[in-house]
PDB file of C-alpha atoms in Angstrom:
ATOM      1  CA  MET A  17      39.994 -13.733  -8.111  1.00  0.00           C
ATOM      2  CA  ARG A  18      42.000 -11.948 -10.800  1.00  0.00           C
ATOM      3  CA  HIS A  19      38.864 -11.792 -12.992  1.00  0.00           C
ATOM      4  CA  LEU A  20      36.868 -10.258 -10.149  1.00  0.00           C
ATOM      5  CA  LEU A  21      39.520  -7.610  -9.590  1.00  0.00           C
ATOM      6  CA  LEU A  22      39.396  -6.656 -13.267  1.00  0.00           C
ATOM      7  CA  LEU A  23      35.615  -6.616 -13.315  1.00  0.00           C
ATOM      8  CA  CYS A  24      35.123  -4.313 -10.339  1.00  0.00           C
ATOM      9  CA  PRO A  25      36.814  -1.224 -11.897  1.00  0.00           C
ATOM     10  CA  MET A  26      34.766  -1.754 -15.069  1.00  0.00           C
ATOM     11  CA  LEU A  27      31.520  -1.869 -13.106  1.00  0.00           C
ATOM     12  CA  LEU A  28      32.477   1.257 -11.191  1.00  0.00           C
ATOM     13  CA  LEU A  29      33.312   3.096 -14.423  1.00  0.00           C
ATOM     14  CA  ALA A  30      29.977   2.115 -15.988  1.00  0.00           C
ATOM     15  CA  ALA A  31      28.114   3.287 -12.892  1.00  0.00           C
ATOM     16  CA  CYS A  32      29.879   6.639 -12.996  1.00  0.00           C
ATOM     17  CA  ARG A  33      29.000   7.092 -16.626  1.00  0.00           C
ATOM     18  CA  ALA A  34      25.362   6.181 -16.074  1.00  0.00           C
ATOM     19  CA  ALA A  35      24.862   8.415 -13.051  1.00  0.00           C
ATOM     20  CA  PRO A  36      23.075  11.638 -14.074  1.00  0.00           C
ATOM     21  CA  THR A  37      24.688  14.912 -13.235  1.00  0.00           C
ATOM     22  CA  PRO A  38      22.796  17.428 -11.060  1.00  0.00           C
ATOM     23  CA  GLU A  39      22.309  19.602 -14.150  1.00  0.00           C
ATOM     24  CA  ALA A  40      20.645  16.752 -16.014  1.00  0.00           C
ATOM     25  CA  LEU A  41      18.127  16.344 -13.207  1.00  0.00           C
ATOM     26  CA  VAL A  42      16.844  19.891 -13.707  1.00  0.00           C
ATOM     27  CA  ALA A  43      13.888  19.992 -16.106  1.00  0.00           C
ATOM     28  CA  VAL A  44      14.431  22.300 -19.064  1.00  0.00           C
ATOM     29  CA  ALA A  45      11.389  24.541 -19.458  1.00  0.00           C
ATOM     30  CA  PRO A  46      10.140  25.172 -22.998  1.00  0.00           C
ATOM     31  CA  PRO A  47      10.694  28.717 -24.285  1.00  0.00           C
ATOM     32  CA  ALA A  48       7.904  31.112 -23.317  1.00  0.00           C
ATOM     33  CA  ALA A  49       5.450  31.923 -26.072  1.00  0.00           C
ATOM     34  CA  VAL A  50       5.959  35.365 -27.579  1.00  0.00           C
ATOM     35  CA  PRO A  51       2.788  37.411 -27.113  1.00  0.00           C
ATOM     36  CA  ALA A  52       1.041  38.744 -30.168  1.00  0.00           C
ATOM     37  CA  THR A  53       0.939  42.261 -28.737  1.00  0.00           C
ATOM     38  CA  GLY A  54       2.780  44.918 -30.679  1.00  0.00           C
ATOM     39  CA  LEU A  55       2.615  46.717 -33.985  1.00  0.00           C
ATOM     40  CA  PHE A  56       2.452  44.917 -37.352  1.00  0.00           C
ATOM     41  CA  ALA A  57       2.646  46.527 -40.779  1.00  0.00           C
ATOM     42  CA  GLY A  58       2.627  45.640 -44.452  1.00  0.00           C
ATOM     43  CA  THR A  59       0.979  46.312 -47.809  1.00  0.00           C
ATOM     44  CA  LEU A  60      -1.917  43.958 -48.492  1.00  0.00           C
ATOM     45  CA  PRO A  61      -3.336  43.224 -51.974  1.00  0.00           C
ATOM     46  CA  CYS A  62      -6.059  45.497 -53.335  1.00  0.00           C
ATOM     47  CA  ALA A  63      -8.499  44.650 -56.146  1.00  0.00           C
ATOM     48  CA  ASP A  64      -8.471  48.105 -57.750  1.00  0.00           C
ATOM     49  CA  CYS A  65      -5.432  49.924 -56.357  1.00  0.00           C
ATOM     50  CA  PRO A  66      -1.696  49.249 -56.026  1.00  0.00           C
ATOM     51  CA  GLY A  67      -2.080  48.040 -52.441  1.00  0.00           C
ATOM     52  CA  ILE A  68      -3.503  48.710 -48.989  1.00  0.00           C
ATOM     53  CA  ARG A  69      -0.848  50.006 -46.637  1.00  0.00           C
ATOM     54  CA  THR A  70      -1.932  48.452 -43.357  1.00  0.00           C
ATOM     55  CA  THR A  71      -0.842  49.068 -39.776  1.00  0.00           C
ATOM     56  CA  LEU A  72      -2.256  46.988 -36.926  1.00  0.00           C
ATOM     57  CA  GLN A  73      -1.571  47.634 -33.254  1.00  0.00           C
ATOM     58  CA  LEU A  74      -2.471  44.851 -30.818  1.00  0.00           C
ATOM     59  CA  ARG A  75      -2.618  46.416 -27.367  1.00  0.00           C
ATOM     60  CA  PRO A  76      -1.949  44.494 -24.123  1.00  0.00           C
ATOM     61  CA  ASP A  77      -5.465  45.436 -22.904  1.00  0.00           C
ATOM     62  CA  ALA A  78      -7.002  43.226 -25.657  1.00  0.00           C
ATOM     63  CA  ARG A  79      -7.948  46.231 -27.808  1.00  0.00           C
ATOM     64  CA  PHE A  80      -6.641  46.904 -31.297  1.00  0.00           C
ATOM     65  CA  LEU A  81      -6.198  49.867 -33.619  1.00  0.00           C
ATOM     66  CA  LEU A  82      -6.173  49.361 -37.369  1.00  0.00           C
ATOM     67  CA  HIS A  83      -5.252  51.926 -40.019  1.00  0.00           C
ATOM     68  CA  GLU A  84      -5.472  51.328 -43.764  1.00  0.00           C
ATOM     69  CA  ARG A  85      -4.398  53.611 -46.604  1.00  0.00           C
ATOM     70  CA  TYR A  86      -5.438  52.778 -50.166  1.00  0.00           C
ATOM     71  CA  GLU A  87      -2.446  53.657 -52.293  1.00  0.00           C
ATOM     72  CA  GLY A  88      -2.963  55.694 -55.430  1.00  0.00           C
ATOM     73  CA  ARG A  89      -6.311  57.134 -54.319  1.00  0.00           C
ATOM     74  CA  GLY A  90      -5.219  60.307 -52.564  1.00  0.00           C
ATOM     75  CA  GLU A  91      -4.782  61.350 -48.946  1.00  0.00           C
ATOM     76  CA  GLN A  92      -8.451  60.859 -48.039  1.00  0.00           C
ATOM     77  CA  ALA A  93      -8.565  57.197 -49.051  1.00  0.00           C
ATOM     78  CA  VAL A  94      -8.053  55.880 -45.535  1.00  0.00           C
ATOM     79  CA  ALA A  95      -9.998  53.686 -43.137  1.00  0.00           C
ATOM     80  CA  SER A  96      -9.595  52.986 -39.451  1.00  0.00           C
ATOM     81  CA  ASP A  97     -11.030  50.609 -36.884  1.00  0.00           C
ATOM     82  CA  PHE A  98     -10.872  50.176 -33.123  1.00  0.00           C
ATOM     83  CA  GLY A  99     -12.137  47.179 -31.187  1.00  0.00           C
ATOM     84  CA  HIS A 100     -11.229  44.039 -29.267  1.00  0.00           C
ATOM     85  CA  TRP A 101      -8.848  41.263 -30.295  1.00  0.00           C
ATOM     86  CA  GLN A 102      -8.212  37.763 -29.043  1.00  0.00           C
ATOM     87  CA  GLU A 103      -5.856  34.907 -29.866  1.00  0.00           C
ATOM     88  CA  ALA A 104      -6.805  31.235 -29.874  1.00  0.00           C
ATOM     89  CA  ASP A 105      -5.415  28.178 -31.650  1.00  0.00           C
ATOM     90  CA  GLY A 106      -2.786  30.222 -33.447  1.00  0.00           C
ATOM     91  CA  ARG A 107      -5.286  32.742 -34.821  1.00  0.00           C
ATOM     92  CA  VAL A 108      -5.780  36.404 -34.025  1.00  0.00           C
ATOM     93  CA  THR A 109      -9.351  37.653 -34.412  1.00  0.00           C
ATOM     94  CA  LEU A 110     -10.275  41.339 -34.647  1.00  0.00           C
ATOM     95  CA  ALA A 111     -13.794  42.312 -33.576  1.00  0.00           C
ATOM     96  CA  GLY A 112     -14.397  45.906 -34.636  1.00  0.00           C
ATOM     97  CA  LYS A 113     -16.966  47.842 -36.641  1.00  0.00           C
ATOM     98  CA  GLY A 114     -17.521  45.358 -39.443  1.00  0.00           C
ATOM     99  CA  GLN A 115     -17.215  41.626 -39.939  1.00  0.00           C
ATOM    100  CA  PRO A 116     -14.468  40.089 -37.773  1.00  0.00           C
ATOM    101  CA  ARG A 117     -11.101  39.676 -39.455  1.00  0.00           C
ATOM    102  CA  GLN A 118      -8.775  36.776 -38.793  1.00  0.00           C
ATOM    103  CA  PHE A 119      -5.034  36.363 -39.085  1.00  0.00           C
ATOM    104  CA  ARG A 120      -2.911  33.249 -38.695  1.00  0.00           C
ATOM    105  CA  ARG A 121       0.200  33.639 -36.587  1.00  0.00           C
ATOM    106  CA  ASP A 122       3.266  32.501 -38.489  1.00  0.00           C
ATOM    107  CA  GLY A 123       5.815  32.649 -35.714  1.00  0.00           C
ATOM    108  CA  PRO A 124       6.294  35.549 -33.321  1.00  0.00           C
ATOM    109  CA  ASP A 125       6.735  38.275 -35.921  1.00  0.00           C
ATOM    110  CA  ARG A 126       4.261  37.629 -38.732  1.00  0.00           C
ATOM    111  CA  LEU A 127       0.473  37.625 -39.176  1.00  0.00           C
ATOM    112  CA  ARG A 128      -1.119  36.233 -42.348  1.00  0.00           C
ATOM    113  CA  LEU A 129      -4.575  37.487 -43.334  1.00  0.00           C
ATOM    114  CA  LEU A 130      -7.265  34.813 -43.751  1.00  0.00           C
ATOM    115  CA  ASP A 131     -10.440  35.118 -45.807  1.00  0.00           C
ATOM    116  CA  LEU A 132     -13.791  36.163 -44.312  1.00  0.00           C
ATOM    117  CA  ALA A 133     -14.602  32.530 -43.506  1.00  0.00           C
ATOM    118  CA  GLY A 134     -11.316  32.112 -41.651  1.00  0.00           C
ATOM    119  CA  SER A 135      -9.748  29.944 -44.358  1.00  0.00           C
ATOM    120  CA  GLU A 136      -6.314  30.186 -45.921  1.00  0.00           C
ATOM    121  CA  ILE A 137      -6.021  32.484 -48.955  1.00  0.00           C
ATOM    122  CA  ARG A 138      -4.277  30.396 -51.606  1.00  0.00           C
ATOM    123  CA  SER A 139      -2.377  33.079 -53.460  1.00  0.00           C
ATOM    124  CA  PRO A 140       1.238  34.071 -54.143  1.00  0.00           C
ATOM    125  CA  LEU A 141       0.310  37.674 -53.296  1.00  0.00           C
ATOM    126  CA  PRO A 142       1.610  39.134 -50.022  1.00  0.00           C
ATOM    127  CA  TYR A 143      -1.091  38.761 -47.371  1.00  0.00           C
ATOM    128  CA  ASP A 144       1.378  39.145 -44.506  1.00  0.00           C
ATOM    129  CA  LEU A 145       1.901  41.777 -41.842  1.00  0.00           C
ATOM    130  CA  HIS A 146       5.291  41.846 -40.137  1.00  0.00           C
ATOM    131  CA  ARG A 147       6.182  43.053 -36.667  1.00  0.00           C
ATOM    132  CA  ASP A 148       7.437  46.642 -36.735  1.00  0.00           C
ATOM    133  CA  THR A 149       9.741  47.325 -33.799  1.00  0.00           C
ATOM    134  CA  ARG A 150      10.626  50.832 -35.001  1.00  0.00           C
ATOM    135  CA  THR A 151       7.168  52.307 -34.314  1.00  0.00           C
ATOM    136  CA  ALA A 152       5.621  52.439 -30.839  1.00  0.00           C
ATOM    137  CA  ALA A 153       2.002  53.167 -31.763  1.00  0.00           C
ATOM    138  CA  ILE A 154      -0.335  54.174 -34.574  1.00  0.00           C
ATOM    139  CA  ALA A 155      -0.290  57.932 -35.054  1.00  0.00           C
ATOM    140  CA  ALA A 156      -3.249  58.081 -37.455  1.00  0.00           C
ATOM    141  CA  PRO A 157      -6.675  59.001 -36.007  1.00  0.00           C
ATOM    142  CA  VAL A 158      -9.534  56.572 -35.478  1.00  0.00           C
ATOM    143  CA  SER A 159     -13.243  57.433 -35.462  1.00  0.00           C
ATOM    144  CA  LEU A 160     -15.110  56.932 -32.199  1.00  0.00           C
ATOM    145  CA  HIS A 161     -18.715  56.844 -31.077  1.00  0.00           C
ATOM    146  CA  ALA A 162     -18.087  57.736 -27.424  1.00  0.00           C
ATOM    147  CA  ALA A 163     -19.613  59.164 -24.253  1.00  0.00           C
ATOM    148  CA  PHE A 164     -18.043  62.489 -23.268  1.00  0.00           C
ATOM    149  CA  THR A 165     -18.185  63.977 -19.766  1.00  0.00           C
ATOM    150  CA  TYR A 166     -16.780  67.222 -18.453  1.00  0.00           C
ATOM    151  CA  GLN A 167     -16.624  68.353 -14.864  1.00  0.00           C
ATOM    152  CA  ALA A 168     -14.044  70.083 -12.691  1.00  0.00           C
ATOM    153  CA  ASP A 169     -11.789  70.649 -15.717  1.00  0.00           C
ATOM    154  CA  ALA A 170     -11.416  66.870 -16.136  1.00  0.00           C
ATOM    155  CA  PRO A 171     -12.831  65.878 -19.564  1.00  0.00           C
ATOM    156  CA  ARG A 172     -13.114  62.154 -20.349  1.00  0.00           C
ATOM    157  CA  LEU A 173     -14.202  59.984 -23.258  1.00  0.00           C
ATOM    158  CA  ARG A 174     -15.466  56.396 -22.976  1.00  0.00           C
ATOM    159  CA  ASP A 175     -15.513  54.523 -26.265  1.00  0.00           C
ATOM    160  CA  CYS A 176     -18.931  52.893 -26.728  1.00  0.00           C
ATOM    161  CA  ALA A 177     -17.539  49.842 -28.570  1.00  0.00           C
ATOM    162  CA  THR A 178     -14.676  48.831 -26.280  1.00  0.00           C
ATOM    163  CA  GLY A 179     -15.351  50.667 -23.031  1.00  0.00           C
ATOM    164  CA  LEU A 180     -11.918  52.284 -23.024  1.00  0.00           C
ATOM    165  CA  ASP A 181     -12.260  55.303 -20.715  1.00  0.00           C
ATOM    166  CA  LEU A 182      -9.433  57.855 -20.778  1.00  0.00           C
ATOM    167  CA  PRO A 183      -8.864  61.562 -20.114  1.00  0.00           C
ATOM    168  CA  VAL A 184      -9.028  63.976 -23.026  1.00  0.00           C
ATOM    169  CA  ALA A 185      -6.185  66.368 -23.809  1.00  0.00           C
ATOM    170  CA  MET A 186      -7.319  69.990 -24.043  1.00  0.00           C
ATOM    171  CA  THR A 187      -5.494  70.499 -27.346  1.00  0.00           C
ATOM    172  CA  ALA A 188      -6.148  70.248 -31.094  1.00  0.00           C
ATOM    173  CA  ASP A 189      -9.927  70.249 -31.759  1.00  0.00           C
ATOM    174  CA  TYR A 190     -10.878  69.841 -28.108  1.00  0.00           C
ATOM    175  CA  PRO A 191     -12.451  73.351 -27.819  1.00  0.00           C
ATOM    176  CA  ALA A 192     -15.004  72.419 -30.503  1.00  0.00           C
ATOM    177  CA  LEU A 193     -15.857  69.244 -28.595  1.00  0.00           C
ATOM    178  CA  GLU A 194     -16.361  71.153 -25.359  1.00  0.00           C
ATOM    179  CA  ARG A 195     -18.580  73.756 -27.033  1.00  0.00           C
ATOM    180  CA  GLY A 196     -20.698  71.073 -28.652  1.00  0.00           C
ATOM    181  CA  TYR A 197     -21.065  69.284 -25.332  1.00  0.00           C
ATOM    182  CA  LEU A 198     -22.010  72.375 -23.329  1.00  0.00           C
ATOM    183  CA  ALA A 199     -24.663  73.287 -25.893  1.00  0.00           C
ATOM    184  CA  VAL A 200     -26.612  70.046 -25.463  1.00  0.00           C
ATOM    185  CA  ARG A 201     -25.752  68.477 -22.090  1.00  0.00           C
ATOM    186  CA  PRO A 202     -28.888  67.727 -20.053  1.00  0.00           C
ATOM    187  CA  ALA A 203     -27.173  68.585 -16.740  1.00  0.00           C
ATOM    188  CA  PRO A 204     -23.684  69.570 -15.539  1.00  0.00           C
ATOM    189  CA  GLY A 205     -21.378  66.555 -15.728  1.00  0.00           C
ATOM    190  CA  ALA A 206     -23.927  64.386 -17.559  1.00  0.00           C
ATOM    191  CA  PRO A 207     -22.533  62.199 -20.380  1.00  0.00           C
ATOM    192  CA  VAL A 208     -23.292  63.055 -24.008  1.00  0.00           C
ATOM    193  CA  VAL A 209     -22.540  60.692 -26.884  1.00  0.00           C
ATOM    194  CA  VAL A 210     -20.348  62.296 -29.556  1.00  0.00           C
ATOM    195  CA  GLN A 211     -18.654  61.346 -32.797  1.00  0.00           C
ATOM    196  CA  VAL A 212     -14.985  62.286 -32.930  1.00  0.00           C
ATOM    197  CA  ASP A 213     -11.745  61.400 -34.666  1.00  0.00           C
ATOM    198  CA  VAL A 214      -9.022  60.854 -32.083  1.00  0.00           C
ATOM    199  CA  THR A 215      -5.500  59.629 -31.578  1.00  0.00           C
ATOM    200  CA  LEU A 216      -4.144  57.826 -28.521  1.00  0.00           C
ATOM    201  CA  GLU A 217      -1.093  59.605 -27.137  1.00  0.00           C
ATOM    202  CA  MET A 218       0.898  59.983 -23.949  1.00  0.00           C
ATOM    203  CA  GLN A 219       0.092  63.408 -22.531  1.00  0.00           C
ATOM    204  CA  PRO A 220       1.042  65.309 -19.342  1.00  0.00           C
ATOM    205  CA  ALA A 221      -1.071  64.080 -16.432  1.00  0.00           C
ATOM    206  CA  MET A 222      -3.720  66.375 -14.975  1.00  0.00           C
ATOM    207  CA  GLU A 223      -1.973  66.092 -11.616  1.00  0.00           C
ATOM    208  CA  GLY A 224       1.699  65.539 -10.875  1.00  0.00           C
ATOM    209  CA  ASP A 225       4.652  65.398 -13.229  1.00  0.00           C
ATOM    210  CA  GLY A 226       3.942  62.116 -14.989  1.00  0.00           C
ATOM    211  CA  ARG A 227       2.364  61.319 -18.330  1.00  0.00           C
ATOM    212  CA  THR A 228      -0.760  59.309 -19.014  1.00  0.00           C
ATOM    213  CA  GLU A 229      -2.425  57.805 -22.057  1.00  0.00           C
ATOM    214  CA  SER A 230      -5.074  60.206 -23.343  1.00  0.00           C
ATOM    215  CA  TRP A 231      -7.432  60.842 -26.226  1.00  0.00           C
ATOM    216  CA  VAL A 232      -6.394  63.727 -28.482  1.00  0.00           C
ATOM    217  CA  VAL A 233      -9.365  65.056 -30.458  1.00  0.00           C
ATOM    218  CA  ARG A 234      -8.330  65.581 -34.067  1.00  0.00           C
ATOM    219  CA  ARG A 235     -11.834  66.349 -35.313  1.00  0.00           C
ATOM    220  CA  PHE A 236     -15.132  66.895 -33.538  1.00  0.00           C
ATOM    221  CA  ALA A 237     -17.955  65.750 -35.819  1.00  0.00           C
ATOM    222  CA  THR A 238     -21.183  66.057 -33.847  1.00  0.00           C
ATOM    223  CA  ALA A 239     -22.933  65.575 -30.514  1.00  0.00           C
ATOM    224  CA  LEU A 240     -25.829  63.109 -30.285  1.00  0.00           C
ATOM    225  CA  PRO A 241     -28.057  64.158 -27.397  1.00  0.00           C
ATOM    226  CA  GLY A 242     -30.412  61.384 -26.352  1.00  0.00           C
ATOM    227  CA  ALA A 243     -28.105  58.609 -27.603  1.00  0.00           C
ATOM    228  CA  ALA A 244     -26.496  56.260 -25.104  1.00  0.00           C
ATOM    229  CA  CYS A 245     -23.490  53.972 -24.866  1.00  0.00           C
ATOM    230  CA  PRO A 246     -23.845  50.476 -23.435  1.00  0.00           C
ATOM    231  CA  ALA A 247     -23.200  50.504 -19.681  1.00  0.00           C
ATOM    232  CA  GLY A 248     -19.559  49.816 -18.952  1.00  0.00           C
TER     233      GLY A 248
END
């Protein structure tokens, strides 16, 4: 009997230790994946210049803006692109004007450029872009092939490549765009394809006190009467 009395407290103690606490019964969810959206910047290697200062903005609407400045070649040595992006299997693919570019995601804050075949570039040179939390958006202009419409003092541009359709601010080189449009439009309010350099900026809304994302025309190049954008 004495052995049984000694054994019972030991069994009770073991049972208490083995019993899971309510907190332990709650499943711990894995940390949420950090989206690739945001702005990334860095200086990529260049074959015949000191470097290519690169800024890439991945927008939440699956569109991207890319600006590149070739250092040591003067202020005009710049290139820009605007298109769609997607992420799959740890890779970010940009589909813009030229051949698609691919980056490998190295954690939440770094993108590493891959070669044109999507393979790793074996080099000690810096092929990385890092997340830039100090800058909200790319301020440099991008070139668009877009359908412009104007009616009831409400100008709009729809980018032919991505379908992004936004109002146009009546500032900067907008008057030249409007004149070019009015000279060739086939009918009031009809769309005309134009070539323009634009920036994307928050501007006062046409109605109310808010602000809305808008195209700001930095340079009107030409109107292309008879040309058409894909339906969107």
